[in-house]
Amino acid sequence: MEACLDFIRDHLVNTETKVIQATGGGAYKFKDLIEEKLRLKVDKEDVMTCLIKGCNFVLKNIPHEAFMYQKDSDPEFRFQTNHPNIFPYLLVNIGSGVSIVKVETEDRFEWIGGSSIGGGTFWGLGALLTKTKKFDELLQLASKGRHANVDMLVQDIYGGAHQTLGLSGNLIASSFGKSATADREFSKEDMAKSLLHMISNDIGQLACLYARLHGLDRVYFGGFFIRGHPVTMRTITYSINFFSKGEVQALFLRHEGYLGAIGAFLKGAEQDSPNQYSWGENYAASSGLMSTSPELCPTQRARSGTFDLLEMDRLERPLVNLPLLLDPSSYVPDTVDLTDDALARQYWLTCFEEALDGVVKRAVASQPESVDAAERAEKFRQKYWSKLQTLRHQPFAYGTLTVRSLLDTREHCLNEFNFPDPYSKVKQKENGLALKCFQSVTRSLDSLGWEERQLALVKGLLAGNVFDWGAKAVSDVLESDPQFGFEEAKRKLQERPWLVDSYTKWLQRLKGPPHKCALIFADNSGIDIILGVFPFVRELLFRGTEVILACNSGPALNDVTYSESLIVAEHIAAMDPIICSALREDRLLLVQTGSSSPCLDLSRLDKGLAVLVRERGADLVVIEGMGRAIHTNYHASLCCESLKLAVVKNAWLAERLGGQLFSVIFKYEAPAE
Amino acid sequence: MGAGRLGAPMERQGRDAATSAAAGESVSVDAEARRREPLRRRASSAVPPGSGAAEGVRRERPGSLSGTASAARPRGEGLRKRRPLFPWFGLDIGGTLVKLVYFEPKDITAEEEKEEVESLKSIRKYLTSNVAYGSTGIRDVHLELKDLTLCGRKGNLHFIRFPTHDMPAFIQMGKDKNFSSLHTVFCATGGGSYKFEQDFLTIGDLQLRKLDELDCLIKGILYIDSVGFNGRSQCYYFENPADSEKCQKLPFDLKNPYPLLLVNIGSGVSILAVYSKDNYKRVTGTSLGGGTFFGLCCLLTGCSTFEEALEMASRGDSTKVDKLVRDIYGGDYERFGLPGWAVASSFGNMMSKEKREAASKEDLARATLITITNNIGSIARMCALNENINQVVFVGNFLRVNTIAMRLLAYALDYWSKGQLKALFSEHEGYFGAVGALLELLKIP
């Protein structure tokens, strides 16, 4: 503790800080020491208040925070997507004792019970029984033991008859029932296992009794007793299933060890109106969940058990659900769960490994005037490489592994080594080139008949989408042939019928009344946004449809950012009266998504966007690009019409979808009447 | 199921007395009695409490102290026909202990005495003239129910226990004493009735009649409560359980037994919600029971008997071992209304090496007792809340000579329920299953 305080003093405390928030029983015990060492006033925050604050925080802000543990299934972790309504729930915090708290709202919670048989009992009694002093070692022992040597089982009492009676012979009738004898020795492993079962079962039983009394079916477990230890999670899950007959769900948290500390921090930040922000997990700086098999890599467990890291980025604005989601509680952004799909996982991990050299090169090239760019890029390479290796062995380390999480992790790692926007120069150059072509493209579109024009517009959207540096096949072409033109891209496109082709239905729809308002999620800068999206937007405006154009808040790959979109729109408005008047009259609105990811999570969008969507009564959502329309949202159901389009610029994925490279996905969906 | 027991008058101990017809008849009588019984009980419970009439008719049950027995069930020909042969045993073979109840007839006539076969006599003498059997069997003399009338016979009910691991010796004794010649049926309950059934048959040539554990338990409790305890009340509670000066054990009149939460603490714990004699359900159970207390004490202190473990516990101080709320918060944890004396973490102090070294074996035994007892109290309380029941009867041999546990249960239930729940206890703690088995033998509903 003293060493820790010295560290804080040396590294963190600046002169302006006067108060430090602390929680836990130790906040009382170490108050004087902290005040003396840090010369700060200690604000003791209530343990449970902090814990609940922290728990609400992670449940709301960290995708895939909560998971179920399933024994003998692969993967053993089953993550939950963020549920829009997290309340009410039961939190069972297993520290040295057990606290059971019913959480009803953000600020309302109630201690409804507890038990003295908790982690301290396992540790204390375990130390007495086995002479093993360390908690983790006790768990190691337990994972090797056979409790049936110590516990009296139903079959010990009934003999073989339990089968005919329909009783499960393996049920424990009396914990430590067999040790009630003076003349037998019991192994440390067996006793530790028996103790673990005893405590886990007891906690599970009490949790069920409380859940039942309060009519709750979700129980989150936290506290140091769990700390990701599979053997503990397994026994607690078993116990909950057994005692609730499957009616209560045992859920664990990836960051359960930090709940109290996060809560204390949030308490301290309260003067800072915390509701104005959302937070996101920084994959680069956070250590992942530990391996489920302590037997396999005990050293790694021991190490990460001592120094786990969680880093959260404060996002500038609050994130909310897209109001147009059909069922927010069942929305899962990601199309493929790579934790589940081993084949896809191997492919994508390899794909990201192979692309790493190019990303490093690009990062260095983006900062020619920096002396240490090469050095930082190398550090980035090592970091991301090691993340990929971790994920190969522990795919669940950061929640459900998806293409999105791999992309986001790369962005986070780039950021960590000060490469916030490696494509900024490329994007500028491409925007300049594309703007030059804008007028000739619109002129030729305007010369077409109505029906021809609609197809040309869609083809333009698709062709623009070929220009994506994120896709390796395309970046190869772009690197080698910068003159790769828009027309050429159109020629590369698959001929209709496309791989997924509901264009006819879309055309039919366009013959009907105009949409009230379209929400468009843009993808790449340059040709994509300027020659693909803007002409399409222009046509919609022309039809009398208002348009909300949503771009990323922060940079990711060559995706167009909100601030870039403002500049682009300004340039186009100068050339084009339709765009110009629409901007002036607020019929074309540019907004930010709140995201800095090449993918799209419709459950975490900028609040301003959501408000606007509601105000304007958006009735069409257009999502373009592989990242947003295939890797994510391919199966997303909306309560209005939607258009998902992308060019499959990855041969493996194309094959998986049943097509070839540059296959076209054109998915128009209208909600059932 | 041995037919010999049914319909054969005890006066004539002929082998051929039993017939299938008699069995049929006896079943129908039995069923008739069953139909009547609940009605009578319902009628009596409808009488307003405190009214003079209630006392007189309250819960007549077959078999009661001799003073009122003749009024309740006259000795008649029909009754005699249904009476099984002596000896009358009820057996409950648990995970740790075997509980045996034995009815010793005291109204044996000279003629009967003459006809009584030698082996039967020898069993009676052996059981009633000793208080200990072998090195581990014990007769709980203080529990003996005197002058009890059962099935029209007057006698004493004896309560005997021995460890389940001595079951083979017991069966051997049955063989040696030639039990099988008596053509008696052993009514047995508990898991061991299944486990040892084959041994009884092959070694002792004895047929076990296996009976449902929970049926027997409930029957036994209701019956024993109805006959009282040699003129005293069977059921009791504690007043001021936390105050060793003022704590008093007081009789409790279980006049409205239903609904009742029944917590049977043997090696493990079973919790039943009882709504009427025939309507009950097992709510839950826990493996942290008497076996856990004794098992952990053996490991932690090296003790070898339950009594020794309890004796150590009585001299220990659990606060050296457990981490209390005040150890963490310096006092009460007011935010949650947790008093400073409450245990926050059982054995929590044992995480520290110094405190491990400072704790005595007595302290450890005490902490084990407190941990197990508190946990049972907590689960029982939650079940009572979930089932909406406010009287909780704790039985089972964990409570034998275990005032610490009983007082703690009484206090914990009262404190955490803010006086809503009442903990009740019963003098014959662990013998109800065996009594229930005996009642089955006698076909007493």
Short mmCIF file of N, CA, C and O in Angstrom, two decimals, chain A residues 24-25 66 106 137 207 244 286 303 315 331 338 396 408 427 455 490 512 551 555 568 605 618 631 653 673:
data_model
loop_
_atom_site.label_atom_id
_atom_site.label_comp_id
_atom_site.label_asym_id
_atom_site.label_seq_id
_atom_site.Cartn_x
_atom_site.Cartn_y
_atom_site.Cartn_z
N GLY A 24 -13.99 1.55 -0.13
CA GLY A 24 -13.58 0.28 0.43
C GLY A 24 -13.31 0.45 1.91
O GLY A 24 -13.12 1.56 2.40
N GLY A 25 -13.31 -0.68 2.61
CA GLY A 25 -13.04 -0.63 4.04
C GLY A 25 -11.71 0.03 4.31
O GLY A 25 -11.53 0.76 5.28
N ALA A 66 -20.85 -7.84 -19.77
CA ALA A 66 -21.38 -8.96 -18.98
C ALA A 66 -21.36 -10.24 -19.80
O ALA A 66 -21.57 -10.22 -21.01
N GLU A 106 -30.42 4.44 -11.67
CA GLU A 106 -29.07 4.97 -11.60
C GLU A 106 -28.68 5.32 -10.16
O GLU A 106 -27.58 5.02 -9.70
N GLU A 137 -3.27 -19.45 -5.07
CA GLU A 137 -2.77 -20.82 -4.92
C GLU A 137 -3.86 -21.75 -4.40
O GLU A 137 -3.93 -22.92 -4.78
N ALA A 207 -28.28 -16.08 -3.42
CA ALA A 207 -28.59 -15.16 -4.51
C ALA A 207 -29.93 -15.52 -5.13
O ALA A 207 -30.75 -14.65 -5.43
N SER A 244 -32.18 -22.28 -8.97
CA SER A 244 -33.27 -21.53 -9.58
C SER A 244 -33.96 -22.35 -10.66
O SER A 244 -34.86 -21.87 -11.32
N SER A 286 -6.04 -1.58 -22.37
CA SER A 286 -6.64 -2.48 -21.38
C SER A 286 -6.11 -3.89 -21.54
O SER A 286 -5.92 -4.36 -22.65
N ARG A 303 0.68 -13.20 -13.41
CA ARG A 303 1.11 -11.85 -13.75
C ARG A 303 -0.08 -10.92 -13.94
O ARG A 303 -0.20 -9.90 -13.29
N LEU A 315 -15.61 9.91 -24.05
CA LEU A 315 -16.09 10.42 -25.32
C LEU A 315 -16.76 11.75 -25.03
O LEU A 315 -17.31 11.96 -23.96
N TYR A 331 -30.70 -6.07 -30.52
CA TYR A 331 -29.78 -5.63 -31.58
C TYR A 331 -28.35 -6.06 -31.29
O TYR A 331 -27.82 -5.82 -30.21
N LEU A 338 -16.60 -13.95 -33.98
CA LEU A 338 -15.36 -14.69 -34.25
C LEU A 338 -14.95 -15.58 -33.08
O LEU A 338 -14.10 -16.45 -33.24
N PHE A 396 -11.79 -14.39 -26.37
CA PHE A 396 -12.81 -13.69 -25.59
C PHE A 396 -12.21 -12.59 -24.73
O PHE A 396 -12.88 -12.00 -23.91
N ASP A 408 -11.18 -1.75 -34.40
CA ASP A 408 -11.14 -0.73 -33.35
C ASP A 408 -9.85 -0.82 -32.54
O ASP A 408 -9.25 0.18 -32.17
N LYS A 427 -6.43 11.47 -47.61
CA LYS A 427 -7.83 11.87 -47.70
C LYS A 427 -7.95 13.25 -48.36
O LYS A 427 -8.79 13.46 -49.24
N LEU A 455 -30.32 4.00 -61.51
CA LEU A 455 -29.33 2.92 -61.50
C LEU A 455 -27.92 3.49 -61.48
O LEU A 455 -27.05 3.00 -60.75
N LYS A 490 -16.34 1.50 -61.68
CA LYS A 490 -17.68 1.05 -62.07
C LYS A 490 -17.58 -0.21 -62.93
O LYS A 490 -18.39 -1.12 -62.79
N GLY A 512 -42.78 5.67 -56.03
CA GLY A 512 -43.81 6.12 -55.09
C GLY A 512 -43.46 7.49 -54.53
O GLY A 512 -42.54 8.16 -55.00
N CYS A 551 -21.34 11.38 -40.38
CA CYS A 551 -19.95 10.95 -40.57
C CYS A 551 -19.30 10.76 -39.20
O CYS A 551 -19.75 11.31 -38.20
N PRO A 555 -11.18 10.21 -36.71
CA PRO A 555 -10.67 9.49 -37.87
C PRO A 555 -10.55 7.98 -37.65
O PRO A 555 -10.29 7.53 -36.54
N VAL A 568 -15.98 19.48 -47.30
CA VAL A 568 -16.41 18.94 -48.58
C VAL A 568 -17.75 19.54 -48.99
O VAL A 568 -17.93 19.99 -50.13
N LEU A 605 -24.76 5.80 -30.62
CA LEU A 605 -24.66 6.90 -31.56
C LEU A 605 -24.78 8.22 -30.81
O LEU A 605 -25.40 8.30 -29.76
N ALA A 618 -37.12 10.64 -39.60
CA ALA A 618 -36.40 9.89 -40.64
C ALA A 618 -37.13 8.58 -40.94
O ALA A 618 -37.54 7.87 -40.03
N HIS A 631 -19.78 -6.17 -42.11
CA HIS A 631 -19.22 -6.63 -40.84
C HIS A 631 -20.16 -6.32 -39.68
O HIS A 631 -20.24 -7.05 -38.71
N LEU A 653 -14.24 -13.27 -47.84
CA LEU A 653 -15.59 -12.94 -47.40
C LEU A 653 -16.58 -13.13 -48.54
O LEU A 653 -17.67 -13.68 -48.36
N GLU A 673 -45.61 -4.63 -42.96
CA GLU A 673 -46.74 -3.71 -42.69
C GLU A 673 -47.36 -4.04 -41.33
O GLU A 673 -47.62 -5.17 -41.02
#
